[in-house]
PDB file of C-alpha atoms in Angstrom:
ATOM      1  CA  MET A 238     -19.890 -15.666 272.456  1.00  0.00           C
ATOM      2  CA  LYS A 239     -19.310 -13.845 275.736  1.00  0.00           C
ATOM      3  CA  THR A 240     -21.883 -13.721 278.514  1.00  0.00           C
ATOM      4  CA  PHE A 241     -21.875 -13.175 282.279  1.00  0.00           C
ATOM      5  CA  LEU A 242     -24.395 -15.732 283.503  1.00  0.00           C
ATOM      6  CA  ALA A 243     -23.424 -19.399 283.718  1.00  0.00           C
ATOM      7  CA  ARG A 244     -26.367 -21.761 283.381  1.00  0.00           C
ATOM      8  CA  GLN A 245     -27.060 -24.262 286.136  1.00  0.00           C
ATOM      9  CA  ARG A 246     -28.709 -27.649 285.860  1.00  0.00           C
ATOM     10  CA  GLN A 247     -31.570 -26.219 287.938  1.00  0.00           C
ATOM     11  CA  GLU A 248     -33.928 -24.490 285.503  1.00  0.00           C
ATOM     12  CA  GLY A 249     -34.151 -20.736 285.916  1.00  0.00           C
ATOM     13  CA  PHE A 250     -30.959 -20.414 287.965  1.00  0.00           C
ATOM     14  CA  PHE A 251     -27.505 -19.126 287.030  1.00  0.00           C
ATOM     15  CA  SER A 252     -24.164 -18.536 288.723  1.00  0.00           C
ATOM     16  CA  ILE A 253     -22.105 -15.354 288.632  1.00  0.00           C
ATOM     17  CA  ARG A 254     -18.321 -15.384 288.990  1.00  0.00           C
ATOM     18  CA  PHE A 255     -16.192 -12.534 290.275  1.00  0.00           C
ATOM     19  CA  LYS A 256     -12.677 -11.838 289.077  1.00  0.00           C
ATOM     20  CA  SER A 257      -9.879 -11.703 291.600  1.00  0.00           C
ATOM     21  CA  ALA A 258      -6.754  -9.594 291.232  1.00  0.00           C
ATOM     22  CA  ALA A 259      -4.394 -12.536 290.692  1.00  0.00           C
ATOM     23  CA  GLY A 260      -6.030 -14.375 293.583  1.00  0.00           C
ATOM     24  CA  LYS A 261      -6.650 -11.335 295.789  1.00  0.00           C
ATOM     25  CA  PHE A 262      -9.939  -9.866 296.996  1.00  0.00           C
ATOM     26  CA  SER A 263     -10.116  -6.893 299.335  1.00  0.00           C
ATOM     27  CA  THR A 264     -12.038  -7.291 302.577  1.00  0.00           C
ATOM     28  CA  ALA A 265     -14.560  -4.743 301.248  1.00  0.00           C
ATOM     29  CA  GLN A 266     -15.088  -6.885 298.163  1.00  0.00           C
ATOM     30  CA  LEU A 267     -15.559  -9.994 300.296  1.00  0.00           C
ATOM     31  CA  LEU A 268     -18.209  -8.180 302.338  1.00  0.00           C
ATOM     32  CA  ALA A 269     -19.968  -7.144 299.122  1.00  0.00           C
ATOM     33  CA  ILE A 270     -19.891 -10.726 297.845  1.00  0.00           C
ATOM     34  CA  ASN A 271     -21.352 -11.838 301.177  1.00  0.00           C
ATOM     35  CA  GLU A 272     -24.178  -9.321 300.749  1.00  0.00           C
ATOM     36  CA  LEU A 273     -24.838 -10.493 297.185  1.00  0.00           C
ATOM     37  CA  ALA A 274     -24.872 -14.161 298.170  1.00  0.00           C
ATOM     38  CA  GLU A 275     -27.316 -13.495 300.992  1.00  0.00           C
ATOM     39  CA  LYS A 276     -29.605 -11.276 298.940  1.00  0.00           C
ATOM     40  CA  PHE A 277     -29.567 -12.915 295.505  1.00  0.00           C
ATOM     41  CA  GLY A 278     -28.207 -16.442 296.096  1.00  0.00           C
ATOM     42  CA  LYS A 279     -28.617 -19.044 298.821  1.00  0.00           C
ATOM     43  CA  GLY A 280     -26.148 -17.653 301.322  1.00  0.00           C
ATOM     44  CA  PHE A 281     -23.006 -19.464 300.192  1.00  0.00           C
ATOM     45  CA  VAL A 282     -20.279 -19.146 297.551  1.00  0.00           C
ATOM     46  CA  ASN A 283     -18.057 -21.473 295.543  1.00  0.00           C
ATOM     47  CA  LEU A 284     -14.386 -21.107 294.652  1.00  0.00           C
ATOM     48  CA  THR A 285     -13.451 -21.796 291.036  1.00  0.00           C
ATOM     49  CA  SER A 286     -10.244 -23.286 289.692  1.00  0.00           C
ATOM     50  CA  ARG A 287      -9.403 -19.882 288.192  1.00  0.00           C
ATOM     51  CA  GLN A 288      -9.212 -18.030 291.541  1.00  0.00           C
ATOM     52  CA  GLU A 289     -12.715 -16.590 291.168  1.00  0.00           C
ATOM     53  CA  ILE A 290     -15.597 -16.544 293.640  1.00  0.00           C
ATOM     54  CA  SER A 291     -18.900 -17.825 292.304  1.00  0.00           C
ATOM     55  CA  ILE A 292     -22.410 -17.179 293.628  1.00  0.00           C
ATOM     56  CA  PRO A 293     -24.822 -19.892 292.462  1.00  0.00           C
ATOM     57  CA  PHE A 294     -28.628 -19.864 292.384  1.00  0.00           C
ATOM     58  CA  VAL A 295     -28.909 -16.349 290.964  1.00  0.00           C
ATOM     59  CA  ARG A 296     -31.913 -15.411 288.850  1.00  0.00           C
ATOM     60  CA  LYS A 297     -31.519 -13.611 285.516  1.00  0.00           C
ATOM     61  CA  GLU A 298     -33.895 -10.815 286.472  1.00  0.00           C
ATOM     62  CA  ASP A 299     -31.616  -9.814 289.375  1.00  0.00           C
ATOM     63  CA  PHE A 300     -28.536  -9.251 287.204  1.00  0.00           C
ATOM     64  CA  ASN A 301     -28.955  -5.468 286.825  1.00  0.00           C
ATOM     65  CA  ALA A 302     -29.292  -5.000 290.587  1.00  0.00           C
ATOM     66  CA  ILE A 303     -26.184  -7.130 291.124  1.00  0.00           C
ATOM     67  CA  GLU A 304     -24.243  -5.026 288.606  1.00  0.00           C
ATOM     68  CA  LYS A 305     -25.022  -1.835 290.543  1.00  0.00           C
ATOM     69  CA  ILE A 306     -23.676  -3.273 293.789  1.00  0.00           C
ATOM     70  CA  CYS A 307     -20.575  -4.538 291.973  1.00  0.00           C
ATOM     71  CA  ALA A 308     -19.864  -1.097 290.512  1.00  0.00           C
ATOM     72  CA  ALA A 309     -19.976   0.463 293.980  1.00  0.00           C
ATOM     73  CA  ASP A 310     -17.422  -2.002 295.372  1.00  0.00           C
ATOM     74  CA  GLU A 311     -15.214  -2.360 292.259  1.00  0.00           C
ATOM     75  CA  LEU A 312     -16.184  -5.991 291.805  1.00  0.00           C
ATOM     76  CA  LYS A 313     -15.630  -7.325 288.293  1.00  0.00           C
ATOM     77  CA  ILE A 314     -17.972 -10.012 287.006  1.00  0.00           C
ATOM     78  CA  SER A 315     -16.087 -12.675 285.045  1.00  0.00           C
ATOM     79  CA  PRO A 316     -17.355 -13.244 281.529  1.00  0.00           C
ATOM     80  CA  ILE A 317     -17.781 -16.816 280.332  1.00  0.00           C
ATOM     81  CA  GLY A 318     -17.618 -18.360 276.877  1.00  0.00           C
ATOM     82  CA  THR A 319     -14.904 -18.757 274.252  1.00  0.00           C
ATOM     83  CA  ILE A 320     -12.625 -16.131 275.759  1.00  0.00           C
ATOM     84  CA  PHE A 321      -9.247 -15.530 277.358  1.00  0.00           C
ATOM     85  CA  LYS A 322     -10.011 -16.725 280.880  1.00  0.00           C
ATOM     86  CA  GLN A 323      -8.864 -15.119 284.107  1.00  0.00           C
ATOM     87  CA  VAL A 324      -5.135 -15.557 284.622  1.00  0.00           C
ATOM     88  CA  THR A 325      -4.246 -17.449 287.780  1.00  0.00           C
ATOM     89  CA  ALA A 326      -1.081 -16.612 289.710  1.00  0.00           C
ATOM     90  CA  CYS A 327       0.870 -17.449 292.837  1.00  0.00           C
ATOM     91  CA  GLN A 328       2.279 -14.630 294.966  1.00  0.00           C
ATOM     92  CA  GLY A 329       5.831 -14.909 293.601  1.00  0.00           C
ATOM     93  CA  THR A 330       8.291 -12.382 294.966  1.00  0.00           C
ATOM     94  CA  GLN A 331       5.493 -10.459 296.701  1.00  0.00           C
ATOM     95  CA  SER A 332       5.638 -12.909 299.626  1.00  0.00           C
ATOM     96  CA  CYS A 333       7.066 -16.332 298.706  1.00  0.00           C
ATOM     97  CA  PRO A 334      10.718 -17.100 299.658  1.00  0.00           C
ATOM     98  CA  ALA A 335      11.084 -19.235 296.536  1.00  0.00           C
ATOM     99  CA  GLY A 336       9.655 -16.588 294.217  1.00  0.00           C
ATOM    100  CA  ILE A 337      11.742 -15.476 291.256  1.00  0.00           C
ATOM    101  CA  ILE A 338       9.282 -13.163 289.493  1.00  0.00           C
ATOM    102  CA  ASP A 339       6.406 -10.906 290.565  1.00  0.00           C
ATOM    103  CA  SER A 340       3.688 -13.299 289.410  1.00  0.00           C
ATOM    104  CA  PRO A 341       0.660 -11.090 290.230  1.00  0.00           C
ATOM    105  CA  LYS A 342       2.169  -8.180 288.299  1.00  0.00           C
ATOM    106  CA  ILE A 343       2.601 -10.331 285.181  1.00  0.00           C
ATOM    107  CA  ALA A 344      -0.875 -11.831 285.583  1.00  0.00           C
ATOM    108  CA  MET A 345      -2.537  -8.438 285.984  1.00  0.00           C
ATOM    109  CA  GLU A 346      -0.838  -7.111 282.853  1.00  0.00           C
ATOM    110  CA  LEU A 347      -2.045 -10.145 280.900  1.00  0.00           C
ATOM    111  CA  GLU A 348      -5.529  -9.465 282.263  1.00  0.00           C
ATOM    112  CA  ARG A 349      -5.295  -5.823 281.185  1.00  0.00           C
ATOM    113  CA  ARG A 350      -4.209  -6.780 277.687  1.00  0.00           C
ATOM    114  CA  HIS A 351      -6.350  -9.840 277.031  1.00  0.00           C
ATOM    115  CA  GLY A 352      -8.884 -10.461 279.826  1.00  0.00           C
ATOM    116  CA  GLY A 353     -12.254 -11.446 278.332  1.00  0.00           C
ATOM    117  CA  ARG A 354     -10.922 -11.314 274.765  1.00  0.00           C
ATOM    118  CA  GLU A 355     -13.183 -13.335 272.463  1.00  0.00           C
ATOM    119  CA  LEU A 356     -11.362 -16.185 270.744  1.00  0.00           C
ATOM    120  CA  PRO A 357     -12.261 -19.258 268.655  1.00  0.00           C
ATOM    121  CA  CYS A 358     -12.197 -21.275 271.881  1.00  0.00           C
ATOM    122  CA  LYS A 359     -11.384 -20.582 275.519  1.00  0.00           C
ATOM    123  CA  VAL A 360      -7.732 -20.072 276.493  1.00  0.00           C
ATOM    124  CA  THR A 361      -6.512 -20.660 280.040  1.00  0.00           C
ATOM    125  CA  SER A 362      -3.283 -19.241 281.428  1.00  0.00           C
ATOM    126  CA  SER A 363      -1.324 -19.134 284.656  1.00  0.00           C
ATOM    127  CA  VAL A 364       1.812 -17.541 286.088  1.00  0.00           C
ATOM    128  CA  THR A 365       3.991 -19.380 288.587  1.00  0.00           C
ATOM    129  CA  GLY A 366       6.870 -17.735 290.394  1.00  0.00           C
ATOM    130  CA  CYS A 367       9.439 -20.537 290.281  1.00  0.00           C
ATOM    131  CA  PRO A 368      10.034 -24.154 289.194  1.00  0.00           C
ATOM    132  CA  ASN A 369       7.985 -25.396 292.172  1.00  0.00           C
ATOM    133  CA  ASN A 370       5.139 -24.808 289.706  1.00  0.00           C
ATOM    134  CA  CYS A 371       2.398 -24.251 292.286  1.00  0.00           C
ATOM    135  CA  MET A 372       0.101 -22.878 289.564  1.00  0.00           C
ATOM    136  CA  LYS A 373       0.525 -25.928 287.296  1.00  0.00           C
ATOM    137  CA  VAL A 374       1.513 -23.978 284.177  1.00  0.00           C
ATOM    138  CA  ASP A 375       1.703 -27.215 282.181  1.00  0.00           C
ATOM    139  CA  ALA A 376      -2.024 -27.789 282.772  1.00  0.00           C
ATOM    140  CA  ASN A 377      -2.936 -24.519 281.027  1.00  0.00           C
ATOM    141  CA  ASP A 378      -2.980 -23.455 277.386  1.00  0.00           C
ATOM    142  CA  ILE A 379      -0.395 -20.773 278.175  1.00  0.00           C
ATOM    143  CA  GLY A 380       1.878 -20.940 281.202  1.00  0.00           C
ATOM    144  CA  ILE A 381       4.604 -18.602 282.427  1.00  0.00           C
ATOM    145  CA  LYS A 382       7.220 -19.725 284.928  1.00  0.00           C
ATOM    146  CA  GLY A 383       9.852 -17.622 286.663  1.00  0.00           C
ATOM    147  CA  ALA A 384      13.401 -18.751 285.951  1.00  0.00           C
ATOM    148  CA  ILE A 385      17.004 -17.867 286.800  1.00  0.00           C
ATOM    149  CA  GLU A 386      19.888 -18.725 284.493  1.00  0.00           C
ATOM    150  CA  PRO A 387      23.006 -18.993 286.700  1.00  0.00           C
ATOM    151  CA  GLN A 388      26.203 -17.406 285.390  1.00  0.00           C
ATOM    152  CA  PHE A 389      29.605 -18.304 286.882  1.00  0.00           C
ATOM    153  CA  VAL A 390      32.062 -15.596 287.977  1.00  0.00           C
ATOM    154  CA  ALA A 391      35.306 -17.567 288.385  1.00  0.00           C
ATOM    155  CA  GLU A 392      37.394 -14.849 290.050  1.00  0.00           C
ATOM    156  CA  ASN A 393      34.988 -14.735 293.021  1.00  0.00           C
ATOM    157  CA  CYS A 394      34.614 -18.481 293.576  1.00  0.00           C
ATOM    158  CA  ILE A 395      36.261 -20.247 296.545  1.00  0.00           C
ATOM    159  CA  TYR A 396      34.930 -23.634 295.362  1.00  0.00           C
ATOM    160  CA  CYS A 397      33.158 -24.347 298.649  1.00  0.00           C
ATOM    161  CA  GLY A 398      30.538 -26.507 296.944  1.00  0.00           C
ATOM    162  CA  ALA A 399      27.514 -24.871 298.604  1.00  0.00           C
ATOM    163  CA  CYS A 400      25.851 -24.392 295.231  1.00  0.00           C
ATOM    164  CA  ALA A 401      26.226 -28.075 294.374  1.00  0.00           C
ATOM    165  CA  LYS A 402      24.732 -29.107 297.717  1.00  0.00           C
ATOM    166  CA  VAL A 403      21.525 -27.109 297.258  1.00  0.00           C
ATOM    167  CA  CYS A 404      20.948 -28.039 293.617  1.00  0.00           C
ATOM    168  CA  PRO A 405      17.812 -30.248 293.596  1.00  0.00           C
ATOM    169  CA  VAL A 406      18.758 -32.000 290.336  1.00  0.00           C
ATOM    170  CA  ASN A 407      22.541 -32.415 290.829  1.00  0.00           C
ATOM    171  CA  ALA A 408      23.303 -30.215 287.841  1.00  0.00           C
ATOM    172  CA  ILE A 409      26.416 -28.630 289.431  1.00  0.00           C
ATOM    173  CA  GLU A 410      29.817 -30.230 290.046  1.00  0.00           C
ATOM    174  CA  VAL A 411      32.548 -28.560 292.105  1.00  0.00           C
ATOM    175  CA  ASN A 412      36.117 -29.823 292.456  1.00  0.00           C
ATOM    176  CA  ARG A 413      37.799 -27.732 295.155  1.00  0.00           C
ATOM    177  CA  PRO A 414      41.374 -29.070 294.891  1.00  0.00           C
ATOM    178  CA  GLU A 415      41.455 -28.536 291.133  1.00  0.00           C
ATOM    179  CA  LYS A 416      39.256 -25.433 291.218  1.00  0.00           C
ATOM    180  CA  ILE A 417      36.760 -26.687 288.662  1.00  0.00           C
ATOM    181  CA  TRP A 418      33.115 -25.592 288.511  1.00  0.00           C
ATOM    182  CA  LYS A 419      30.698 -27.183 286.021  1.00  0.00           C
ATOM    183  CA  ILE A 420      26.974 -26.990 285.348  1.00  0.00           C
ATOM    184  CA  ASP A 421      24.864 -29.273 283.172  1.00  0.00           C
ATOM    185  CA  ARG A 422      22.512 -26.824 281.433  1.00  0.00           C
ATOM    186  CA  ASP A 423      20.293 -29.666 280.251  1.00  0.00           C
ATOM    187  CA  LYS A 424      19.694 -30.773 283.838  1.00  0.00           C
ATOM    188  CA  CYS A 425      19.340 -27.278 285.305  1.00  0.00           C
ATOM    189  CA  ILE A 426      15.741 -26.338 286.142  1.00  0.00           C
ATOM    190  CA  ASN A 427      16.573 -22.625 286.599  1.00  0.00           C
ATOM    191  CA  CYS A 428      15.376 -22.508 290.203  1.00  0.00           C
ATOM    192  CA  GLY A 429      18.129 -20.102 291.297  1.00  0.00           C
ATOM    193  CA  ARG A 430      18.905 -21.859 294.578  1.00  0.00           C
ATOM    194  CA  CYS A 431      22.594 -21.932 293.718  1.00  0.00           C
ATOM    195  CA  VAL A 432      22.613 -18.171 293.134  1.00  0.00           C
ATOM    196  CA  LYS A 433      20.826 -17.488 296.417  1.00  0.00           C
ATOM    197  CA  VAL A 434      23.151 -19.673 298.507  1.00  0.00           C
ATOM    198  CA  CYS A 435      26.429 -18.238 297.146  1.00  0.00           C
ATOM    199  CA  ARG A 436      27.990 -15.763 299.616  1.00  0.00           C
ATOM    200  CA  LYS A 437      30.929 -14.768 297.430  1.00  0.00           C
ATOM    201  CA  ALA A 438      29.053 -13.443 294.389  1.00  0.00           C
ATOM    202  CA  ALA A 439      30.548 -16.240 292.312  1.00  0.00           C
ATOM    203  CA  LEU A 440      27.135 -16.866 290.798  1.00  0.00           C
ATOM    204  CA  ARG A 441      24.848 -14.245 289.400  1.00  0.00           C
ATOM    205  CA  GLY A 442      21.427 -14.903 288.016  1.00  0.00           C
ATOM    206  CA  ASP A 443      19.777 -13.653 284.861  1.00  0.00           C
ATOM    207  CA  VAL A 444      16.078 -13.533 285.781  1.00  0.00           C
ATOM    208  CA  GLY A 445      13.576 -14.369 283.078  1.00  0.00           C
ATOM    209  CA  PHE A 446      10.539 -16.338 281.996  1.00  0.00           C
ATOM    210  CA  LYS A 447       9.924 -19.787 280.602  1.00  0.00           C
ATOM    211  CA  VAL A 448       6.785 -19.912 278.486  1.00  0.00           C
ATOM    212  CA  TYR A 449       4.752 -23.085 278.004  1.00  0.00           C
ATOM    213  CA  PHE A 450       2.121 -23.729 275.362  1.00  0.00           C
ATOM    214  CA  VAL A 451      -0.141 -26.690 276.194  1.00  0.00           C
ATOM    215  CA  GLY A 452       2.560 -27.947 278.550  1.00  0.00           C
ATOM    216  CA  LYS A 453       5.472 -27.695 276.106  1.00  0.00           C
ATOM    217  CA  ASN A 454       8.423 -25.343 276.482  1.00  0.00           C
ATOM    218  CA  PHE A 455      10.060 -24.882 273.082  1.00  0.00           C
ATOM    219  CA  LEU A 456      11.269 -21.287 273.414  1.00  0.00           C
ATOM    220  CA  PRO A 457      14.534 -20.060 274.908  1.00  0.00           C
ATOM    221  CA  MET A 458      14.255 -18.280 278.259  1.00  0.00           C
ATOM    222  CA  ILE A 459      12.771 -14.827 277.730  1.00  0.00           C
ATOM    223  CA  LYS A 460      14.605 -12.082 279.612  1.00  0.00           C
ATOM    224  CA  SER A 461      12.311  -9.063 279.379  1.00  0.00           C
ATOM    225  CA  GLU A 462       8.654  -8.392 280.135  1.00  0.00           C
ATOM    226  CA  GLU A 463       8.311  -6.570 276.815  1.00  0.00           C
ATOM    227  CA  THR A 464       9.398  -9.652 274.877  1.00  0.00           C
ATOM    228  CA  LEU A 465       7.214 -11.864 277.055  1.00  0.00           C
ATOM    229  CA  HIS A 466       4.093  -9.884 276.207  1.00  0.00           C
ATOM    230  CA  LYS A 467       5.008  -9.713 272.510  1.00  0.00           C
ATOM    231  CA  THR A 468       5.269 -13.502 272.558  1.00  0.00           C
ATOM    232  CA  ILE A 469       1.846 -13.946 274.164  1.00  0.00           C
ATOM    233  CA  ASP A 470       0.368 -11.393 271.744  1.00  0.00           C
ATOM    234  CA  ALA A 471       1.774 -13.335 268.795  1.00  0.00           C
ATOM    235  CA  ALA A 472       0.499 -16.662 270.146  1.00  0.00           C
ATOM    236  CA  LEU A 473      -3.044 -15.369 270.639  1.00  0.00           C
ATOM    237  CA  ASN A 474      -3.076 -13.685 267.225  1.00  0.00           C
ATOM    238  CA  TYR A 475      -1.968 -16.965 265.625  1.00  0.00           C
ATOM    239  CA  PHE A 476      -4.689 -18.813 267.510  1.00  0.00           C
ATOM    240  CA  SER A 477      -7.336 -16.277 266.444  1.00  0.00           C
ATOM    241  CA  VAL A 478      -6.408 -16.618 262.777  1.00  0.00           C
ATOM    242  CA  HIS A 479      -5.852 -20.380 262.487  1.00  0.00           C
ATOM    243  CA  ALA A 480      -8.113 -22.105 265.016  1.00  0.00           C
ATOM    244  CA  LYS A 481     -11.481 -23.504 264.049  1.00  0.00           C
ATOM    245  CA  THR A 482     -14.543 -22.628 266.090  1.00  0.00           C
ATOM    246  CA  ARG A 483     -14.289 -24.280 269.543  1.00  0.00           C
ATOM    247  CA  GLU A 484     -10.902 -25.821 268.709  1.00  0.00           C
ATOM    248  CA  ARG A 485      -8.554 -25.711 271.714  1.00  0.00           C
ATOM    249  CA  LEU A 486      -4.943 -24.630 271.271  1.00  0.00           C
ATOM    250  CA  SER A 487      -3.746 -28.201 271.857  1.00  0.00           C
ATOM    251  CA  LYS A 488      -5.927 -29.503 269.005  1.00  0.00           C
ATOM    252  CA  LEU A 489      -4.791 -26.694 266.718  1.00  0.00           C
ATOM    253  CA  LEU A 490      -1.131 -27.590 267.257  1.00  0.00           C
ATOM    254  CA  GLU A 491      -1.913 -31.271 266.717  1.00  0.00           C
ATOM    255  CA  ARG A 492      -3.591 -30.408 263.421  1.00  0.00           C
ATOM    256  CA  LEU A 493      -1.040 -27.931 262.055  1.00  0.00           C
ATOM    257  CA  GLY A 494       2.113 -28.911 263.922  1.00  0.00           C
ATOM    258  CA  THR A 495       4.343 -26.556 265.904  1.00  0.00           C
ATOM    259  CA  GLU A 496       6.826 -25.320 263.301  1.00  0.00           C
ATOM    260  CA  ASP A 497       4.584 -22.652 261.813  1.00  0.00           C
ATOM    261  CA  PHE A 498       3.521 -21.644 265.321  1.00  0.00           C
ATOM    262  CA  LYS A 499       7.169 -21.241 266.333  1.00  0.00           C
ATOM    263  CA  SER A 500       7.798 -19.059 263.297  1.00  0.00           C
ATOM    264  CA  ALA A 501       4.837 -16.883 264.256  1.00  0.00           C
ATOM    265  CA  LEU A 502       6.472 -16.350 267.640  1.00  0.00           C
ATOM    266  CA  LYS A 503       9.717 -15.329 265.892  1.00  0.00           C
ATOM    267  CA  ILE A 504      11.699 -17.938 267.780  1.00  0.00           C
ATOM    268  CA  LEU A 505      14.621 -17.625 265.367  1.00  0.00           C
ATOM    269  CA  THR A 506      14.930 -13.842 265.594  1.00  0.00           C
ATOM    270  CA  THR A 507      17.042 -11.647 267.849  1.00  0.00           C
ATOM    271  CA  MET A 508      14.056 -10.654 269.997  1.00  0.00           C
ATOM    272  CA  TYR A 509      15.051 -13.408 272.446  1.00  0.00           C
ATOM    273  CA  LYS A 510      18.545 -12.066 273.061  1.00  0.00           C
TER     274      LYS A 510
END
């Protein structure tokens, strides 16, 4: 069941949480939250683990007045309950030098498609721009991580070894005298540092997404946003159909195994090409 007031241990008091736009609030929204906290709370706010701002010590009878102020400043109150929770995101390519994907863009589209969707149990999700994993995708039910799959262009390579030097997991070997370039795909973490450091266009990068379900990555790298969203759609539909009431995704996969879940995501079809 979805509601907008979170009960507190203090009788008669509730907290209200406000959605961010992938971690962003405008200054106008922050001023409105300040007004609400002063008028209806106790003059302070809390930050949640899902990049929301929470005002505690709100009374139920003030909710309608709070809603009117929110509407004027385009503040969205976060629903609570067994729902698709707010998607958290880093800034990705919008500002981070290590970013591979536009994390806020992906997060906002997930919010548009699924935000507040009622489910058998809550589902958490996050989007992280690169393998640095600032948003801890493996700690969420669904996690999306930006990835680059390096491709070697032999005719451009001068075998300088710069790519091997920047690789954080020693997945690349370069033999300059013999003009040999090798990569261990099992070691590669798809960070793209080798692609970025190459000045001769000997490495190009196929940008894509790694998707994690309860911390496990068992899908090939997805190379289009359309396929990414189809995959998430399929996962949530599977969860809606097969999960028991208040059964988390992790418990569902423990109970039924992952093979049927993989089939539901069409892992063996050409949609991942």
